[in-house]
Amino acid sequence: MKWRSILVWFASGLVFGAGLSLSGMINPRKVLAFLDVTGQWDPTLLLVMGGAVAVTLLGFRFVLRRTGPLLGSFDLPTRKDIDIPLLLGAALFGSGWGLAGYCPGPALAAFTVDLREPAIFCIAMAAGMYLRRLLPL
Amino acid sequence: MEGFTPVAGVSGGLLIGLGALMLLLGVGRIAGISGIFANAIAFGSESGRRWIFVAGLLLGAFIHQLAAGIELPVRTSLSWPLLAAAGLLVGAGTRLGGGCTSGHGVCGIGRLSLRSIVATVVFMTVAGLVTYLTRHVIGLPT
Protein backbone atom coordinates (compact mmCIF):
# COMPACT_ATOMS: atom_id res chain seq x y z
CA MET A 1 0.00 0.00 0.00
CA LYS A 2 1.59 3.16 -1.23
CA TRP A 3 0.43 5.42 1.56
CA ARG A 4 2.29 3.39 4.19
CA SER A 5 5.53 3.84 2.30
CA ILE A 6 4.86 7.56 1.95
CA LEU A 7 4.18 7.75 5.68
CA VAL A 8 7.51 6.08 6.49
CA TRP A 9 9.48 8.45 4.25
CA PHE A 10 7.66 11.45 5.72
CA ALA A 11 7.94 10.40 9.36
CA SER A 12 11.62 9.52 9.00
CA GLY A 13 12.30 12.92 7.47
CA LEU A 14 10.28 14.60 10.21
CA VAL A 15 12.33 13.05 13.02
CA PHE A 16 15.57 13.59 11.12
CA GLY A 17 14.78 17.25 10.49
CA ALA A 18 13.81 17.84 14.10
CA GLY A 19 17.14 16.34 15.07
CA LEU A 20 19.02 18.59 12.67
CA SER A 21 17.40 21.67 14.15
CA LEU A 22 17.72 20.58 17.78
CA SER A 23 21.38 19.68 17.36
CA GLY A 24 22.22 23.14 16.10
CA MET A 25 23.61 21.84 12.85
CA ILE A 26 21.49 24.22 10.78
CA ASN A 27 23.76 26.97 12.05
CA PRO A 28 26.79 26.96 9.72
CA ARG A 29 28.82 29.02 12.17
CA LYS A 30 28.34 26.35 14.81
CA VAL A 31 29.54 23.70 12.38
CA LEU A 32 32.53 25.82 11.41
CA ALA A 33 33.27 26.39 15.09
CA PHE A 34 33.61 22.62 15.39
CA LEU A 35 35.79 22.32 12.29
CA ASP A 36 37.93 25.25 13.43
CA VAL A 37 39.94 23.13 15.84
CA THR A 38 42.60 25.76 16.50
CA GLY A 39 40.10 28.52 17.07
CA GLN A 40 37.29 28.87 19.61
CA TRP A 41 36.52 25.17 19.40
CA ASP A 42 32.90 24.07 19.86
CA PRO A 43 32.84 20.27 20.22
CA THR A 44 29.05 19.99 19.93
CA LEU A 45 29.12 18.31 16.48
CA LEU A 46 31.18 15.52 17.99
CA LEU A 47 28.34 14.78 20.38
CA VAL A 48 25.80 15.06 17.60
CA MET A 49 27.64 12.45 15.57
CA GLY A 50 28.12 10.39 18.72
CA GLY A 51 24.43 10.40 19.52
CA ALA A 52 23.45 9.57 15.95
CA VAL A 53 26.01 6.79 15.54
CA ALA A 54 25.07 5.30 18.91
CA VAL A 55 21.53 4.82 17.61
CA THR A 56 22.57 3.46 14.23
CA LEU A 57 25.28 1.14 15.55
CA LEU A 58 22.82 -0.43 17.96
CA GLY A 59 19.67 -0.16 15.91
CA PHE A 60 21.03 -1.19 12.52
CA ARG A 61 22.32 -4.48 13.96
CA PHE A 62 18.82 -5.47 14.95
CA VAL A 63 17.13 -4.22 11.84
CA LEU A 64 19.62 -5.83 9.47
CA ARG A 65 19.11 -9.22 11.11
CA ARG A 66 15.60 -9.22 9.70
CA THR A 67 14.90 -10.78 6.33
CA GLY A 68 13.49 -7.47 5.24
CA PRO A 69 12.18 -4.10 6.37
CA LEU A 70 8.52 -3.57 7.25
CA LEU A 71 7.74 -2.61 3.66
CA GLY A 72 9.46 -3.93 0.57
CA SER A 73 13.05 -5.14 0.70
CA PHE A 74 16.43 -3.81 1.71
CA ASP A 75 18.17 -1.65 -0.88
CA LEU A 76 21.61 -0.98 0.55
CA PRO A 77 25.00 -0.02 -0.83
CA THR A 78 27.03 -3.17 -1.39
CA ARG A 79 30.47 -1.89 -2.35
CA LYS A 80 33.33 -2.65 -0.03
CA ASP A 81 36.37 -1.36 -1.87
CA ILE A 82 38.26 1.85 -1.24
CA ASP A 83 38.90 3.54 -4.57
CA ILE A 84 39.93 6.90 -5.99
CA PRO A 85 36.37 8.20 -6.54
CA LEU A 86 35.57 7.53 -2.89
CA LEU A 87 38.68 9.32 -1.63
CA LEU A 88 38.50 12.20 -4.09
CA GLY A 89 34.77 12.58 -3.58
CA ALA A 90 35.18 12.69 0.18
CA ALA A 91 37.95 15.28 -0.21
CA LEU A 92 35.83 17.47 -2.49
CA PHE A 93 32.85 17.18 -0.18
CA GLY A 94 35.02 17.99 2.83
CA SER A 95 36.38 21.05 1.04
CA GLY A 96 32.94 22.45 0.40
CA TRP A 97 31.80 21.65 3.90
CA GLY A 98 34.87 23.21 5.49
CA LEU A 99 34.37 26.32 3.42
CA ALA A 100 30.72 27.05 4.14
CA GLY A 101 29.79 24.88 7.09
CA TYR A 102 26.84 23.47 5.15
CA CYS A 103 26.34 19.87 4.12
CA PRO A 104 23.24 18.58 2.32
CA GLY A 105 20.90 17.96 5.27
CA PRO A 106 21.47 21.24 7.12
CA ALA A 107 21.44 23.19 3.86
CA LEU A 108 17.93 21.94 3.12
CA ALA A 109 16.76 22.44 6.70
CA ALA A 110 18.09 26.00 6.59
CA PHE A 111 15.15 26.93 4.34
CA THR A 112 13.14 27.07 7.56
CA VAL A 113 15.17 30.05 8.77
CA ASP A 114 16.50 31.69 5.63
CA LEU A 115 16.10 31.82 1.89
CA ARG A 116 19.09 33.39 0.22
CA GLU A 117 21.89 31.27 1.63
CA PRO A 118 20.29 27.84 1.40
CA ALA A 119 18.99 28.73 -2.07
CA ILE A 120 22.44 29.66 -3.38
CA PHE A 121 24.04 26.64 -1.74
CA CYS A 122 21.39 24.10 -2.77
CA ILE A 123 21.16 25.29 -6.36
CA ALA A 124 24.94 25.08 -6.61
CA MET A 125 24.85 21.67 -4.92
CA ALA A 126 22.33 20.46 -7.48
CA ALA A 127 24.54 21.82 -10.25
CA GLY A 128 27.52 20.04 -8.72
CA MET A 129 25.59 16.80 -8.67
CA TYR A 130 24.71 17.13 -12.33
CA LEU A 131 28.26 18.15 -13.19
CA ARG A 132 29.70 15.10 -11.46
CA ARG A 133 28.68 13.09 -14.50
CA LEU A 134 31.14 15.09 -16.57
CA LEU A 135 34.03 13.91 -14.41
CA PRO A 136 35.92 11.01 -16.04
CA LEU A 137 35.71 8.89 -12.90
CA MET B 1 29.43 33.04 19.09
CA GLU B 2 27.27 30.24 20.34
CA GLY B 3 28.96 27.94 22.81
CA PHE B 4 29.09 24.30 23.60
CA THR B 5 25.57 22.83 23.79
CA PRO B 6 26.04 19.21 24.81
CA VAL B 7 22.48 18.30 25.77
CA ALA B 8 20.88 19.70 22.64
CA GLY B 9 23.70 18.23 20.62
CA VAL B 10 23.33 14.68 21.88
CA SER B 11 19.54 14.87 21.82
CA GLY B 12 19.56 16.16 18.26
CA GLY B 13 22.02 13.45 17.30
CA LEU B 14 19.78 10.79 18.82
CA LEU B 15 16.87 12.07 16.73
CA ILE B 16 18.98 12.09 13.58
CA GLY B 17 19.96 8.49 14.26
CA LEU B 18 16.36 7.61 14.98
CA GLY B 19 15.20 9.11 11.70
CA ALA B 20 17.78 7.02 9.88
CA LEU B 21 16.73 3.93 11.79
CA MET B 22 13.08 4.54 10.92
CA LEU B 23 13.88 4.72 7.22
CA LEU B 24 15.92 1.53 7.33
CA LEU B 25 13.34 -0.41 9.32
CA GLY B 26 10.41 1.01 7.41
CA VAL B 27 11.49 0.82 3.79
CA GLY B 28 15.00 -0.60 3.90
CA ARG B 29 16.84 2.49 2.65
CA ILE B 30 19.83 4.45 3.89
CA ALA B 31 19.09 8.00 5.04
CA GLY B 32 21.91 9.67 3.17
CA ILE B 33 20.70 13.16 2.40
CA SER B 34 23.03 13.69 -0.55
CA GLY B 35 21.63 10.56 -2.17
CA ILE B 36 18.07 11.44 -1.30
CA PHE B 37 18.48 14.93 -2.73
CA ALA B 38 20.25 13.66 -5.85
CA ASN B 39 17.44 11.19 -6.47
CA ALA B 40 14.85 13.89 -5.86
CA ILE B 41 16.32 16.32 -8.40
CA ALA B 42 16.59 13.58 -11.00
CA PHE B 43 12.79 13.69 -11.09
CA GLY B 44 12.55 10.00 -11.85
CA SER B 45 9.97 7.44 -10.86
CA GLU B 46 11.41 7.11 -7.35
CA SER B 47 11.83 10.80 -6.69
CA GLY B 48 8.43 11.48 -5.21
CA ARG B 49 9.23 9.64 -1.96
CA ARG B 50 12.45 11.63 -1.66
CA TRP B 51 10.61 14.93 -1.93
CA ILE B 52 8.24 13.64 0.74
CA PHE B 53 11.25 12.93 2.98
CA VAL B 54 12.54 16.44 2.32
CA ALA B 55 9.11 17.87 3.14
CA GLY B 56 9.14 15.94 6.41
CA LEU B 57 12.66 17.16 7.13
CA LEU B 58 11.62 20.78 6.64
CA LEU B 59 8.50 20.35 8.76
CA GLY B 60 10.43 18.59 11.53
CA ALA B 61 12.99 21.37 11.68
CA PHE B 62 10.20 23.94 11.60
CA ILE B 63 8.27 22.27 14.43
CA HIS B 64 11.38 22.23 16.59
CA GLN B 65 11.97 25.89 15.93
CA LEU B 66 8.39 26.73 16.87
CA ALA B 67 8.76 24.77 20.09
CA ALA B 68 12.10 26.32 20.91
CA GLY B 69 11.32 29.87 19.86
CA ILE B 70 11.89 31.28 16.40
CA GLU B 71 15.56 31.33 15.47
CA LEU B 72 16.98 34.18 13.56
CA PRO B 73 18.87 33.04 10.48
CA VAL B 74 22.54 32.62 11.15
CA ARG B 75 24.46 33.17 8.00
CA THR B 76 27.98 32.40 7.00
CA SER B 77 30.02 35.44 6.12
CA LEU B 78 30.80 34.07 2.68
CA SER B 79 30.24 36.04 -0.49
CA TRP B 80 27.73 34.35 -2.73
CA PRO B 81 30.37 33.15 -5.25
CA LEU B 82 32.24 31.34 -2.47
CA LEU B 83 28.99 29.95 -1.10
CA ALA B 84 28.15 28.68 -4.58
CA ALA B 85 31.62 27.20 -4.94
CA ALA B 86 31.11 25.37 -1.67
CA GLY B 87 27.80 24.04 -2.93
CA LEU B 88 29.36 22.84 -6.17
CA LEU B 89 32.09 21.02 -4.23
CA VAL B 90 29.56 19.40 -1.92
CA GLY B 91 27.33 18.37 -4.81
CA ALA B 92 30.06 16.89 -6.95
CA GLY B 93 31.95 15.41 -4.03
CA THR B 94 29.01 13.66 -2.45
CA ARG B 95 28.03 12.05 -5.76
CA LEU B 96 31.59 11.01 -6.54
CA GLY B 97 32.20 9.70 -3.04
CA GLY B 98 28.75 8.20 -2.65
CA GLY B 99 27.68 9.93 0.53
CA CYS B 100 27.86 12.74 3.05
CA THR B 101 27.77 13.18 6.84
CA SER B 102 24.48 11.29 7.14
CA GLY B 103 25.09 8.68 4.46
CA HIS B 104 28.67 7.79 5.35
CA GLY B 105 29.07 9.34 8.77
CA VAL B 106 25.87 8.24 10.47
CA CYS B 107 24.51 5.32 8.45
CA GLY B 108 27.74 3.95 6.99
CA ILE B 109 29.49 3.86 10.33
CA GLY B 110 26.34 2.38 11.83
CA ARG B 111 26.71 -0.51 9.39
CA LEU B 112 30.43 -0.75 10.15
CA SER B 113 31.19 -0.08 6.50
CA LEU B 114 34.92 0.36 5.92
CA ARG B 115 34.21 2.53 2.89
CA SER B 116 32.15 4.88 5.02
CA ILE B 117 34.62 4.96 7.88
CA VAL B 118 37.40 5.87 5.46
CA ALA B 119 35.24 8.44 3.67
CA THR B 120 34.25 10.02 6.98
CA VAL B 121 37.85 10.28 8.16
CA VAL B 122 38.81 11.88 4.84
CA PHE B 123 36.04 14.45 4.67
CA MET B 124 36.36 15.36 8.34
CA THR B 125 40.10 15.87 8.01
CA VAL B 126 39.85 17.85 4.77
CA ALA B 127 37.03 19.96 6.18
CA GLY B 128 39.13 20.80 9.21
CA LEU B 129 42.07 21.70 7.00
CA VAL B 130 39.97 23.90 4.73
CA THR B 131 38.39 25.70 7.69
CA TYR B 132 41.86 26.26 9.14
CA LEU B 133 43.12 27.60 5.80
CA THR B 134 40.20 29.94 5.25
CA ARG B 135 40.14 31.28 8.80
CA HIS B 136 43.75 31.33 9.89
CA VAL B 137 45.83 31.44 6.73
CA ILE B 138 43.79 33.20 4.06
CA GLY B 139 41.92 35.07 6.75
CA LEU B 140 38.37 35.08 5.42
CA PRO B 141 36.19 37.00 7.85
CA THR B 142 34.24 34.94 10.34
mmCIF file with all atom_site columns, C-alpha atoms in Angstrom, chain A residues 26 102 104-123 125, chain B residues 37 51 54 57-58 61-62 65 73:
data_model
loop_
_atom_site.group_PDB
_atom_site.id
_atom_site.type_symbol
_atom_site.label_atom_id
_atom_site.label_alt_id
_atom_site.label_comp_id
_atom_site.label_asym_id
_atom_site.label_entity_id
_atom_site.label_seq_id
_atom_site.pdbx_PDB_ins_code
_atom_site.Cartn_x
_atom_site.Cartn_y
_atom_site.Cartn_z
_atom_site.occupancy
_atom_site.B_iso_or_equiv
_atom_site.pdbx_formal_charge
_atom_site.auth_seq_id
_atom_site.auth_comp_id
_atom_site.auth_asym_id
_atom_site.auth_atom_id
_atom_site.pdbx_PDB_model_num
ATOM 1  C CA . ILE A 1 26  ? 21.491 24.218 10.776 1.00 0.00 ? 26  ILE A CA 1
ATOM 2  C CA . TYR A 1 102 ? 26.838 23.466 5.146  1.00 0.00 ? 102 TYR A CA 1
ATOM 3  C CA . PRO A 1 104 ? 23.238 18.579 2.325  1.00 0.00 ? 104 PRO A CA 1
ATOM 4  C CA . GLY A 1 105 ? 20.896 17.964 5.275  1.00 0.00 ? 105 GLY A CA 1
ATOM 5  C CA . PRO A 1 106 ? 21.466 21.237 7.121  1.00 0.00 ? 106 PRO A CA 1
ATOM 6  C CA . ALA A 1 107 ? 21.439 23.186 3.862  1.00 0.00 ? 107 ALA A CA 1
ATOM 7  C CA . LEU A 1 108 ? 17.928 21.940 3.124  1.00 0.00 ? 108 LEU A CA 1
ATOM 8  C CA . ALA A 1 109 ? 16.762 22.443 6.702  1.00 0.00 ? 109 ALA A CA 1
ATOM 9  C CA . ALA A 1 110 ? 18.087 26.004 6.595  1.00 0.00 ? 110 ALA A CA 1
ATOM 10 C CA . PHE A 1 111 ? 15.155 26.926 4.339  1.00 0.00 ? 111 PHE A CA 1
ATOM 11 C CA . THR A 1 112 ? 13.139 27.072 7.562  1.00 0.00 ? 112 THR A CA 1
ATOM 12 C CA . VAL A 1 113 ? 15.172 30.048 8.770  1.00 0.00 ? 113 VAL A CA 1
ATOM 13 C CA . ASP A 1 114 ? 16.503 31.692 5.630  1.00 0.00 ? 114 ASP A CA 1
ATOM 14 C CA . LEU A 1 115 ? 16.095 31.821 1.887  1.00 0.00 ? 115 LEU A CA 1
ATOM 15 C CA . ARG A 1 116 ? 19.093 33.389 0.217  1.00 0.00 ? 116 ARG A CA 1
ATOM 16 C CA . GLU A 1 117 ? 21.892 31.265 1.631  1.00 0.00 ? 117 GLU A CA 1
ATOM 17 C CA . PRO A 1 118 ? 20.293 27.841 1.400  1.00 0.00 ? 118 PRO A CA 1
ATOM 18 C CA . ALA A 1 119 ? 18.994 28.731 -2.067 1.00 0.00 ? 119 ALA A CA 1
ATOM 19 C CA . ILE A 1 120 ? 22.441 29.658 -3.376 1.00 0.00 ? 120 ILE A CA 1
ATOM 20 C CA . PHE A 1 121 ? 24.039 26.642 -1.745 1.00 0.00 ? 121 PHE A CA 1
ATOM 21 C CA . CYS A 1 122 ? 21.394 24.101 -2.775 1.00 0.00 ? 122 CYS A CA 1
ATOM 22 C CA . ILE A 1 123 ? 21.157 25.292 -6.365 1.00 0.00 ? 123 ILE A CA 1
ATOM 23 C CA . MET A 1 125 ? 24.848 21.673 -4.924 1.00 0.00 ? 125 MET A CA 1
ATOM 24 C CA . PHE B 2 37  ? 18.481 14.932 -2.735 1.00 0.00 ? 37  PHE B CA 1
ATOM 25 C CA . TRP B 2 51  ? 10.609 14.926 -1.925 1.00 0.00 ? 51  TRP B CA 1
ATOM 26 C CA . VAL B 2 54  ? 12.541 16.444 2.319  1.00 0.00 ? 54  VAL B CA 1
ATOM 27 C CA . LEU B 2 57  ? 12.660 17.164 7.125  1.00 0.00 ? 57  LEU B CA 1
ATOM 28 C CA . LEU B 2 58  ? 11.624 20.781 6.644  1.00 0.00 ? 58  LEU B CA 1
ATOM 29 C CA . ALA B 2 61  ? 12.988 21.368 11.679 1.00 0.00 ? 61  ALA B CA 1
ATOM 30 C CA . PHE B 2 62  ? 10.205 23.943 11.600 1.00 0.00 ? 62  PHE B CA 1
ATOM 31 C CA . GLN B 2 65  ? 11.966 25.885 15.931 1.00 0.00 ? 65  GLN B CA 1
ATOM 32 C CA . PRO B 2 73  ? 18.871 33.040 10.483 1.00 0.00 ? 73  PRO B CA 1
#
